[in-house]
C-alpha cells in the first residue's frame, strides 16, 4: 500500500479510520476516515503549509544565517526520511504521514521567513545618512487629489559619499508636476526621507502594507528620470504595456469621463481615476467587486474563449489544441489584468478544470479551490493575508458549498424565475461566506446587496463583452462609435442605480468585529448549513451555543 495516500495531519489522527483489506479481512486502525480529507486530498498539504505560514508570522523572526541554515538542514533530513518510508508498508503509514506534515509545516515557516524583506542586509532601511535613492517604478501611477501614488523597487542608495546596492519596496507619493512623464518601468533618481511604518500599528491597512513587504513611504517633490535601458522587455513589462495600450484606447474612444475609468477597471482592473464618490456608492451597495478584475471577470473571459474555440473540438485531435490554447489565453489575460492573487486564484481553478476535462477526469470544485490556493502560497506565502484573495477564496467556497442547498429551498416552475432565483442564490452564497472577512476589514454590510447585484452584474457582464467588441471593431469607426455609445449608456445606468441605492434608508449597516468574532461567525455558518441539510437537533443546540458565545465575546470586547 502506498503510504502517501493515507498521510493525514497529525492533529486529525484520532478522527480518522483507515481501512485495509489484507487476507480478505478488514482491519480498523484509527476509526472511520474523515470524509473531508478523502473528498479534498489537497488539504493534507494545504493545512500544515498554511499553519507554517501563520507560525512564521506570529513569531515575526527575521532572516538570519545562524538559525536558518540549521532549519533548512533539518528540513532536508526530514525530506530524505520520507523516501525511507515510501515502501515501509501499511503498518508504518502513520510515520510517513507525520513526517510529511512536519516537512510541510517547516517548509511553510521557512518559506514565509525567506520572503520577508525587512531582515535582509541590503534593505534600504538599514542604511544611514542616505542622500539619494535610485529605483524603478514597479506599478502604474494612481491619481490622488494632490499627488500620484506609486511603488518603487529600490536598487541603490547614495550613502556616506558613495553609491551602494540596495533592495526593498517604497510606497511613494509624487507631486503632480514631478511625475507627469513617469510610467511603469521608469528608472528614476530622487531625494526623500522615508517614513517608516510602525510594526506596532494596529491599523488593518498598515499591517497589509507591511505584509506586502512595504515598510516605508515617502513624499517626493522632484524626481529625475534616468535614460531607459535598451534591454529586451520582460513578459511582465510587455503585459503592462498591453494593459496601458488598452487603457489609452478606451479613453480615446470614450473620452476623459468616469465611464471610461470604470470601463478600464472592468476590463483590465486598472483603477486610474474613479471618483471616490462612485467607489463609495459601489461599496455601499455591495457591488464594488465588479470594479476590480476577479473570478467573475476571468469566468466571463473563459466562457467567451470556450464559445469561440469550440469548433476545434469537432476535429479528431482538436482537444489537444483547444484545452492548451484556452489555458494559454486565460493566463495571458490574467497577466494583462495585473496578476493579482484573486486573478491568479481564478485562473488556476480554470486551468485545473480544463486539465481535468482534457484527461477525462472528474473535476471537484473544492479540490480545485484548495489546489489553486496551495499553488498561490507556494509562489508567495504572504498572499495568505491579501484581502482580495481571502474574499475571492471565501466567495467561491460559498458558491460551491451553499448554492445548491439554497436553491433547494425553493424551486420555481417558470424558467425565467428559476434563473433569477439561481443568480440570487449565487450572490447570497458568496455574500454569506465573505461576510466575516468583509466586516473584519471594512466594518460595514450592504443591506441591498441582493437587489443591487441582480441589476449591476448583468449590466457589467454585457459591458465587458461590449468593451472587447469595441476594441476589436475600433478600426471600423462607424461601428465602433455605436458600440461605444451603447457601452457608455449602460455604464451611466449602472452608476445612476448604485448612486441612488446608496441613499435608500438603511443602505449600510456598520459592524466592527475582530478575529475572534470572525471565527465564531464561520463556525455559526457551518453549523447552520449542517442543520439546514440534516435537520439534526444537536446542530440546533450548537447554533445556540455559538450564538451565546458570539454575544459573550462582543460583551467582553465592549467592557
Coordinates of C-alpha atoms in Angstrom, one line a residue:
X1 CA 0.0 0.0 0.0
X2 CA 1.4 3.4 -1.0
X3 CA 1.5 5.3 2.3
X4 CA 1.4 8.7 0.7
X5 CA -2.3 8.2 0.0
X6 CA -3.0 7.9 3.7
X7 CA -0.9 10.8 5.0
X8 CA -3.1 12.7 7.5
X9 CA -2.4 15.8 9.6
X10 CA -1.3 14.5 13.0
X11 CA -3.9 16.6 14.9
X12 CA -6.7 14.8 13.0
X13 CA -5.3 11.3 13.6
X14 CA -8.0 10.4 16.2
X15 CA -10.8 11.3 13.9
X16 CA -9.7 9.1 11.0
X17 CA -10.3 5.5 10.2
X18 CA -8.0 3.6 7.8
X19 CA -9.4 0.5 6.1
X20 CA -7.2 -2.1 4.5
X21 CA -8.1 -5.4 3.1
X22 CA -5.5 -8.0 4.0
X23 CA -6.1 -11.7 3.6
X24 CA -9.8 -11.0 3.0
X25 CA -10.2 -9.3 6.4
X26 CA -10.9 -5.7 7.3
X27 CA -8.6 -4.0 9.8
X28 CA -9.8 -0.8 11.5
X29 CA -6.9 1.4 12.6
X30 CA -7.9 4.9 13.6
X31 CA -11.7 4.7 13.2
X32 CA -13.5 5.9 10.0
X33 CA -11.7 8.0 7.5
X34 CA -12.6 11.7 7.9
X35 CA -14.8 12.4 4.8
X36 CA -13.3 15.9 4.3
X37 CA -9.8 14.6 3.8
X38 CA -11.0 11.8 1.4
X39 CA -13.0 14.3 -0.6
X40 CA -10.3 17.0 -0.7
X41 CA -6.9 15.3 -0.5
X42 CA -5.1 18.6 -1.1
X43 CA -5.9 19.6 2.4
X44 CA -3.2 17.2 3.6
X45 CA -0.7 19.6 2.0
X46 CA -2.6 22.9 2.5
X47 CA -3.3 22.7 6.2
X48 CA 0.3 22.1 7.5
X49 CA 1.8 24.5 5.0
X50 CA -0.7 27.3 5.9
X51 CA 0.0 26.5 9.6
X52 CA 3.7 27.1 9.0
X53 CA 3.0 30.5 7.4
X54 CA 0.8 31.5 10.4
X55 CA 3.6 30.3 12.7
X56 CA 6.2 32.4 10.9
X57 CA 4.0 35.5 11.0
X58 CA 3.3 35.0 14.7
X59 CA 6.9 34.8 15.8
X60 CA 8.0 37.5 13.4
X61 CA 11.6 36.3 13.0
X62 CA 14.0 37.8 10.6
X63 CA 16.3 36.0 8.1
X64 CA 19.5 35.1 9.9
X65 CA 22.0 32.6 8.8
X66 CA 22.8 31.3 12.3
X67 CA 19.4 29.7 12.6
X68 CA 18.0 29.5 9.1
X69 CA 20.7 27.1 7.9
X70 CA 20.1 24.6 10.7
X71 CA 16.3 24.8 10.0
X72 CA 16.9 24.1 6.3
X73 CA 19.2 21.3 7.1
X74 CA 16.7 19.8 9.4
X75 CA 14.0 20.1 6.7
X76 CA 16.3 18.4 4.2
X77 CA 16.8 15.5 6.6
X78 CA 13.0 15.1 7.0
X79 CA 12.6 15.1 3.2
X80 CA 15.2 12.3 2.9
X81 CA 13.4 10.4 5.7
X82 CA 10.2 10.4 3.6
X83 CA 11.9 8.3 0.9
X84 CA 12.8 5.7 3.6
X85 CA 9.1 5.2 4.5
X86 CA 7.6 5.2 1.0
X87 CA 7.9 1.4 0.8
X88 CA 7.7 0.9 4.5
X89 CA 4.3 -0.8 4.2
X90 CA 0.9 -0.3 5.7
X91 CA 1.8 -0.6 9.3
X92 CA 4.2 2.4 9.2
X93 CA 2.0 4.6 7.1
X94 CA 1.3 7.0 10.0
X95 CA 5.1 7.6 10.4
X96 CA 5.2 8.7 6.7
X97 CA 2.1 10.9 7.3
X98 CA 3.7 12.5 10.4
X99 CA 7.0 13.2 8.6
X100 CA 5.1 14.7 5.6
X101 CA 3.2 17.1 7.9
X102 CA 6.4 18.2 9.7
X103 CA 8.1 18.8 6.3
X104 CA 5.2 20.9 5.1
X105 CA 5.0 22.8 8.4
X106 CA 8.7 23.6 8.4
X107 CA 8.6 24.4 4.6
X108 CA 5.7 26.9 5.2
X109 CA 7.6 28.5 8.1
X110 CA 11.0 28.8 6.3
X111 CA 9.5 29.9 3.0
X112 CA 7.5 32.7 4.7
X113 CA 10.5 33.9 6.6
X114 CA 12.7 33.9 3.4
X115 CA 10.0 36.0 1.6
X116 CA 10.2 38.8 4.3
X117 CA 12.4 41.7 3.1
X118 CA 12.9 43.6 6.4
X119 CA 15.7 41.4 7.8
X120 CA 17.8 41.4 4.6
X121 CA 21.2 43.1 4.9
X122 CA 20.7 45.1 1.8
X123 CA 17.3 46.5 2.6
X124 CA 17.4 50.3 2.1
X125 CA 16.0 51.0 5.6
X126 CA 19.3 49.6 7.1
X127 CA 21.4 52.3 5.6
X128 CA 22.0 55.6 7.4
X129 CA 22.8 59.1 6.0
X130 CA 21.1 58.3 2.7
X131 CA 21.0 61.3 0.4
X132 CA 19.6 59.9 -2.8
X133 CA 17.7 56.8 -3.9
X134 CA 17.7 55.1 -7.2
X135 CA 15.0 52.7 -8.3
X136 CA 12.4 51.5 -10.8
X137 CA 8.7 52.3 -10.8
X138 CA 7.1 48.9 -10.4
X139 CA 3.4 50.0 -10.6
X140 CA 1.4 52.3 -12.8
X141 CA 0.7 55.6 -11.0
X142 CA -2.7 56.1 -9.3
X143 CA -4.0 59.6 -9.2
X144 CA -4.8 61.1 -5.8
X145 CA -6.3 64.6 -5.0
X146 CA -2.9 66.3 -4.7
X147 CA -0.4 63.6 -5.9
X148 CA 0.3 60.4 -7.8
X149 CA 0.8 57.3 -5.8
X150 CA 3.2 54.5 -7.0
X151 CA 5.5 51.9 -5.8
X152 CA 9.3 51.9 -6.3
X153 CA 11.7 49.0 -6.3
X154 CA 14.9 50.5 -4.8
X155 CA 18.1 49.2 -6.3
X156 CA 20.8 51.6 -5.0
X157 CA 21.3 54.3 -2.3
X158 CA 23.8 57.2 -2.1
X159 CA 25.1 57.0 1.4
X160 CA 28.4 58.3 3.0
X161 CA 29.7 59.6 -0.3
X162 CA 29.2 56.5 -2.5
X163 CA 26.5 54.5 -4.2
X164 CA 25.7 51.2 -2.6
X165 CA 23.5 48.4 -3.7
X166 CA 20.1 48.2 -2.0
X167 CA 16.7 46.5 -2.3
X168 CA 13.2 46.9 -1.0
X169 CA 9.8 48.4 -1.9
X170 CA 8.9 52.0 -1.1
X171 CA 5.4 53.5 -1.3
X172 CA 5.9 56.9 -2.9
X173 CA 3.7 59.9 -3.4
X174 CA 4.8 62.2 -6.2
X175 CA 4.0 65.8 -6.6
X176 CA 1.7 66.0 -9.7
X177 CA 4.0 68.2 -11.8
X178 CA 7.0 66.0 -11.0
X179 CA 5.5 62.7 -12.2
X180 CA 3.6 63.5 -15.3
X181 CA 6.0 61.7 -17.6
X182 CA 6.6 58.7 -15.4
X183 CA 5.3 55.3 -16.4
X184 CA 5.7 51.6 -15.4
X185 CA 9.3 50.6 -15.5
X186 CA 10.8 54.1 -15.5
X187 CA 14.2 54.3 -13.9
X188 CA 14.3 57.3 -11.5
X189 CA 16.6 59.1 -9.1
X190 CA 15.1 61.1 -6.2
X191 CA 15.7 62.6 -2.8
X192 CA 13.4 61.7 0.0
X193 CA 13.1 61.0 3.7
X194 CA 11.2 57.7 4.1
X195 CA 8.7 57.5 6.9
X196 CA 8.8 54.0 8.4
X197 CA 5.6 52.2 9.2
X198 CA 5.3 51.3 12.9
X199 CA 5.3 47.5 13.4
X200 CA 3.0 48.1 16.5
X201 CA 0.4 50.0 14.4
X202 CA -2.9 48.1 14.7
X203 CA -4.4 49.7 11.5
X204 CA -5.5 47.0 9.1
X205 CA -4.1 48.7 6.1
X206 CA -0.7 49.4 7.7
X207 CA -0.5 45.7 8.5
X208 CA -1.4 45.0 4.9
X209 CA 1.4 47.2 3.5
X210 CA 3.9 45.5 5.9
X211 CA 2.8 42.0 4.8
X212 CA 3.3 43.2 1.2
X213 CA 6.9 44.0 2.3
X214 CA 6.4 47.7 2.1
X215 CA 7.9 49.1 5.3
X216 CA 8.1 52.8 4.5
X217 CA 6.5 55.7 2.5
X218 CA 8.0 58.9 1.1
X219 CA 6.8 62.1 -0.4
X220 CA 8.8 63.3 -3.4
X221 CA 8.8 66.8 -4.8
X222 CA 11.4 66.4 -7.5
X223 CA 12.4 63.4 -9.5
X224 CA 14.9 62.8 -12.2
X225 CA 14.0 60.3 -14.9
X226 CA 17.0 58.2 -15.9
X227 CA 17.6 57.0 -19.5
X228 CA 15.7 53.8 -20.2
X229 CA 17.5 50.6 -20.7
X230 CA 17.9 49.1 -24.1
X231 CA 17.4 45.5 -22.8
X232 CA 14.6 43.4 -24.1
X233 CA 11.3 43.8 -22.2
X234 CA 10.3 41.1 -19.7
X235 CA 7.0 39.3 -20.1
X236 CA 5.5 41.3 -17.2
X237 CA 6.6 44.6 -18.8
X238 CA 5.0 43.6 -22.1
X239 CA 1.8 42.7 -20.2
X240 CA 1.8 46.1 -18.6
X241 CA 2.4 47.8 -21.9
X242 CA -0.6 45.9 -23.3
X243 CA -2.7 47.0 -20.4
X244 CA -1.7 50.6 -20.8
X245 CA -2.5 50.4 -24.6
X246 CA -6.0 49.1 -23.8
X247 CA -6.5 51.9 -21.3
X248 CA -5.4 54.6 -23.8
X249 CA -7.7 53.1 -26.5
X250 CA -10.7 53.0 -24.3
X251 CA -10.1 56.6 -23.0
X252 CA -9.6 57.7 -26.6
X253 CA -13.0 56.2 -27.6
X254 CA -15.0 57.3 -24.5
X255 CA -13.2 60.5 -23.6
X256 CA -11.8 61.5 -20.2
X257 CA -15.0 60.5 -18.3
X258 CA -15.9 58.4 -15.3
X259 CA -17.5 55.9 -17.7
X260 CA -14.1 55.5 -19.4
X261 CA -12.4 55.0 -16.0
X262 CA -14.9 52.3 -15.0
X263 CA -14.5 50.6 -18.4
X264 CA -10.8 50.3 -17.8
X265 CA -11.4 49.0 -14.3
X266 CA -13.9 46.4 -15.5
X267 CA -11.8 45.1 -18.4
X268 CA -8.2 45.2 -17.2
X269 CA -8.5 46.2 -13.5
X270 CA -6.7 49.5 -13.8
X271 CA -8.4 51.9 -11.4
X272 CA -6.9 55.1 -12.9
X273 CA -9.2 57.9 -11.9
X274 CA -12.5 56.6 -10.5
X275 CA -14.1 59.2 -8.2
X276 CA -14.2 58.4 -4.5
X277 CA -18.0 59.1 -4.6
X278 CA -18.6 56.4 -7.2
X279 CA -16.3 53.9 -5.3
X280 CA -18.3 54.6 -2.1
X281 CA -21.6 54.1 -3.9
X282 CA -20.5 50.7 -5.3
X283 CA -19.1 49.7 -1.9
X284 CA -22.4 50.7 -0.1
X285 CA -24.4 48.6 -2.5
X286 CA -22.2 45.5 -2.3
X287 CA -21.1 45.7 -6.0
X288 CA -17.6 47.0 -5.6
X289 CA -16.2 43.6 -6.7
X290 CA -17.2 44.4 -10.3
X291 CA -14.7 47.3 -10.4
X292 CA -11.7 45.0 -9.9
X293 CA -10.8 42.0 -12.0
X294 CA -11.5 38.8 -10.1
X295 CA -13.2 35.5 -10.6
X296 CA -16.3 36.8 -12.3
X297 CA -14.2 38.6 -15.0
X298 CA -11.9 35.6 -15.5
X299 CA -15.0 33.4 -15.7
X300 CA -16.6 35.6 -18.4
X301 CA -13.4 35.5 -20.4
X302 CA -13.3 31.7 -20.0
X303 CA -16.9 31.3 -21.3
X304 CA -16.1 33.6 -24.3
X305 CA -13.0 31.7 -25.2
X306 CA -14.8 28.4 -24.8
X307 CA -17.5 29.5 -27.1
X308 CA -15.2 30.9 -29.8
X309 CA -12.8 28.0 -29.8
X310 CA -15.5 25.2 -29.5
X311 CA -15.3 24.3 -33.2
X312 CA -11.8 22.9 -32.6
X313 CA -13.4 20.1 -30.6
X314 CA -15.1 18.8 -33.8
X315 CA -11.7 17.5 -35.1
X316 CA -10.2 14.2 -34.1
X317 CA -7.3 15.7 -32.1
X318 CA -8.9 19.1 -31.6
X319 CA -9.0 18.8 -27.8
X320 CA -5.2 18.7 -27.7
X321 CA -5.3 22.2 -29.3
X322 CA -8.4 23.5 -27.6
X323 CA -7.6 23.0 -24.0
X324 CA -3.9 24.3 -24.1
X325 CA -5.0 27.3 -26.2
X326 CA -7.8 28.3 -23.8
X327 CA -5.4 27.9 -20.8
X328 CA -2.8 30.0 -22.5
X329 CA -5.2 32.8 -23.4
X330 CA -6.7 32.8 -19.8
X331 CA -3.2 33.2 -18.3
X332 CA -2.4 35.9 -20.8
X333 CA -5.5 37.8 -19.8
X334 CA -4.6 37.3 -16.1
X335 CA -1.1 38.9 -16.6
X336 CA -2.5 41.8 -18.6
X337 CA -5.1 42.4 -15.9
X338 CA -2.3 42.7 -13.3
X339 CA -2.0 39.1 -11.9
X340 CA -3.4 40.0 -8.5
X341 CA -3.8 37.0 -6.2
X342 CA -7.6 36.8 -6.8
X343 CA -7.0 36.7 -10.5
X344 CA -4.3 34.0 -10.2
X345 CA -6.8 32.0 -8.0
X346 CA -9.5 32.2 -10.7
X347 CA -7.0 31.4 -13.5
X348 CA -5.6 28.4 -11.6
X349 CA -9.0 27.0 -11.0
X350 CA -9.9 27.3 -14.7
X351 CA -6.6 25.6 -15.5
X352 CA -7.3 22.7 -13.2
X353 CA -10.9 22.4 -14.6
X354 CA -9.6 22.3 -18.2
X355 CA -6.8 19.8 -17.4
X356 CA -9.4 17.5 -15.7
X357 CA -11.6 17.7 -18.8
X358 CA -8.6 17.2 -21.1
X359 CA -7.6 14.0 -19.5
X360 CA -11.2 12.9 -18.9
X361 CA -11.1 13.1 -15.1
X362 CA -13.8 14.2 -12.7
X363 CA -13.3 17.8 -11.5
X364 CA -14.1 18.6 -7.9
X365 CA -14.7 22.3 -7.0
X366 CA -13.3 22.1 -3.5
X367 CA -10.2 20.2 -4.8
X368 CA -9.5 22.8 -7.5
X369 CA -10.1 25.6 -5.0
X370 CA -7.6 24.1 -2.5
X371 CA -5.0 23.3 -5.1
X372 CA -5.2 26.8 -6.5
X373 CA -4.7 28.3 -3.0
X374 CA -1.7 26.0 -2.4
X375 CA -0.2 27.0 -5.7
X376 CA -0.6 30.7 -4.9
X377 CA 1.0 30.2 -1.4
X378 CA 3.9 28.4 -3.0
X379 CA 4.6 31.4 -5.2
X380 CA 4.3 33.8 -2.3
X381 CA 3.2 32.6 1.2
X382 CA 2.4 36.2 2.3
X383 CA -0.5 36.1 -0.2
X384 CA -2.4 34.4 2.6
X385 CA -3.0 37.8 4.1
X386 CA -4.3 39.5 1.0
X387 CA -7.9 40.7 1.5
X388 CA -8.6 40.3 -2.2
X389 CA -7.5 36.6 -2.2
X390 CA -9.4 36.0 1.0
X391 CA -12.6 37.5 -0.3
X392 CA -12.2 35.6 -3.6
X393 CA -11.5 32.3 -1.9
X394 CA -14.4 32.5 0.5
X395 CA -16.8 33.7 -2.2
X396 CA -16.0 30.7 -4.4
X397 CA -16.2 28.4 -1.3
X398 CA -19.6 29.8 -0.5
X399 CA -20.8 29.3 -4.1
X400 CA -19.6 25.7 -4.2
X401 CA -20.8 24.8 -0.7
X402 CA -24.0 26.8 -0.2
X403 CA -25.6 27.4 -3.6
X404 CA -27.2 24.1 -4.0
X405 CA -28.8 23.9 -0.5
X406 CA -30.1 27.4 -1.0
X407 CA -31.6 26.6 -4.5
X408 CA -33.4 23.6 -2.9
X409 CA -35.3 25.8 -0.5
X410 CA -37.5 27.0 -3.4
X411 CA -37.7 25.5 -7.0
X412 CA -39.8 27.9 -9.2
X413 CA -41.6 26.3 -12.2
X414 CA -41.1 29.1 -14.6
X415 CA -37.7 29.2 -16.4
X416 CA -37.0 32.9 -16.0
X417 CA -38.0 32.8 -12.3
X418 CA -35.7 29.8 -11.7
X419 CA -32.8 31.6 -13.4
X420 CA -33.4 34.7 -11.3
X421 CA -33.5 32.6 -8.2
X422 CA -30.4 30.8 -9.2
X423 CA -28.5 34.1 -9.7
X424 CA -29.8 35.3 -6.3
X425 CA -28.6 32.1 -4.6
X426 CA -25.1 32.6 -6.1
X427 CA -24.9 36.1 -4.8
X428 CA -26.4 35.1 -1.4
X429 CA -24.0 32.2 -1.0
X430 CA -20.9 34.4 -1.8
X431 CA -22.1 37.1 0.5
X432 CA -22.7 34.8 3.4
X433 CA -19.2 33.3 3.2
X434 CA -17.5 36.7 2.7
X435 CA -19.5 38.4 5.4
X436 CA -17.0 37.8 8.3
X437 CA -14.0 38.9 6.2
X438 CA -15.8 42.0 4.9
X439 CA -16.8 43.0 8.4
X440 CA -13.3 42.3 9.7
X441 CA -11.6 44.6 7.1
X442 CA -14.2 47.2 6.2
X443 CA -16.7 47.2 9.1
X444 CA -19.8 47.6 7.0
X445 CA -22.5 45.4 5.4
X446 CA -24.6 46.5 2.3
X447 CA -28.2 45.6 3.1
X448 CA -29.4 45.9 -0.5
X449 CA -26.6 43.7 -2.0
X450 CA -29.0 41.1 -3.4
X451 CA -31.1 43.7 -5.4
X452 CA -28.0 45.7 -6.5
X453 CA -26.1 42.6 -7.7
X454 CA -29.2 41.4 -9.6
X455 CA -29.2 44.6 -11.6
X456 CA -25.5 45.6 -11.8
X457 CA -23.9 42.2 -12.6
X458 CA -26.0 41.6 -15.8
X459 CA -25.2 45.2 -17.0
X460 CA -21.5 44.9 -16.3
X461 CA -21.4 41.4 -18.0
X462 CA -22.8 43.0 -21.2
X463 CA -20.4 45.8 -20.8
X464 CA -17.3 43.6 -20.5
X465 CA -18.2 41.8 -23.7
X466 CA -19.1 45.1 -25.3
X467 CA -15.7 46.6 -24.5
X468 CA -14.0 43.6 -26.1
X469 CA -16.1 44.2 -29.2
X470 CA -15.4 47.9 -29.0
X471 CA -11.6 47.2 -29.2
X472 CA -12.0 44.6 -32.0
X473 CA -14.1 46.9 -34.2
X474 CA -12.0 50.1 -33.4
X475 CA -10.6 50.3 -37.0
X476 CA -14.3 50.4 -38.2
X477 CA -15.0 53.9 -36.9
X478 CA -18.8 53.9 -37.6
X479 CA -19.5 50.6 -35.9
X480 CA -17.1 51.4 -33.0
X481 CA -18.9 54.7 -32.3
X482 CA -22.3 52.9 -32.0
X483 CA -20.8 50.2 -29.7
X484 CA -19.1 53.0 -27.6
X485 CA -22.4 54.8 -27.2
X486 CA -24.2 51.7 -26.1
X487 CA -21.5 50.8 -23.6
X488 CA -21.4 54.4 -22.2
X489 CA -25.2 54.4 -21.8
X490 CA -25.1 51.1 -19.9
X491 CA -22.4 52.3 -17.5
X492 CA -24.3 55.5 -16.9
X493 CA -27.4 53.4 -16.0
X494 CA -25.3 51.3 -13.6
X495 CA -23.8 54.4 -12.0
X496 CA -27.2 56.0 -11.6
X497 CA -28.6 52.9 -10.0
X498 CA -25.9 52.5 -7.4
X499 CA -25.8 56.2 -6.7
X500 CA -29.5 56.2 -6.0
X501 CA -29.5 52.9 -3.9
X502 CA -26.8 54.1 -1.6
X503 CA -29.2 56.8 -0.3
X504 CA -32.0 54.4 0.4
X505 CA -32.9 54.1 4.1
X506 CA -30.7 51.6 6.0
X507 CA -28.5 51.0 2.9
X508 CA -25.4 50.2 5.0
X509 CA -25.0 48.7 8.5
X510 CA -21.8 49.4 10.3
X511 CA -20.4 46.5 12.4
X512 CA -16.9 46.4 13.8
X513 CA -15.7 42.9 14.5
X514 CA -12.4 41.3 15.4
X515 CA -10.7 38.0 14.5
X516 CA -12.4 36.0 17.3
X517 CA -15.8 37.3 16.1
X518 CA -15.0 36.3 12.5
X519 CA -14.0 32.7 13.6
X520 CA -17.3 32.4 15.6
X521 CA -19.3 33.6 12.6
X522 CA -17.7 31.0 10.3
X523 CA -18.5 28.3 12.9
X524 CA -22.0 29.6 13.1
X525 CA -22.4 29.4 9.3
X526 CA -21.0 25.8 9.3
X527 CA -23.5 24.7 11.9
X528 CA -26.4 26.5 10.2
X529 CA -25.6 24.8 6.9
X530 CA -25.4 21.4 8.6
X531 CA -28.7 21.9 10.4
X532 CA -30.5 23.0 7.2
X533 CA -29.1 19.9 5.5
X534 CA -29.7 17.3 8.2
X535 CA -32.3 18.9 10.5
X536 CA -30.5 17.3 13.4
X537 CA -31.4 18.7 16.9
X538 CA -27.8 18.6 18.2
X539 CA -26.9 21.0 15.4
X540 CA -29.5 23.4 16.6
X541 CA -28.0 23.2 20.1
X542 CA -24.6 24.0 18.7
X543 CA -26.1 27.0 16.9
X544 CA -27.5 28.4 20.2
X545 CA -24.1 27.7 22.0
X546 CA -22.2 29.6 19.2
X547 CA -24.7 32.4 19.3
X548 CA -24.3 32.8 23.1
X549 CA -20.5 32.6 22.7
X550 CA -20.5 35.3 20.0
X551 CA -22.7 37.5 22.3
X552 CA -20.3 36.9 25.2
X553 CA -17.3 37.9 23.1
X554 CA -19.0 41.1 22.0
X555 CA -19.8 42.0 25.6
X556 CA -16.2 41.3 26.8
X557 CA -14.8 43.5 23.9
X558 CA -17.1 46.4 24.9
X559 CA -16.3 46.3 28.6

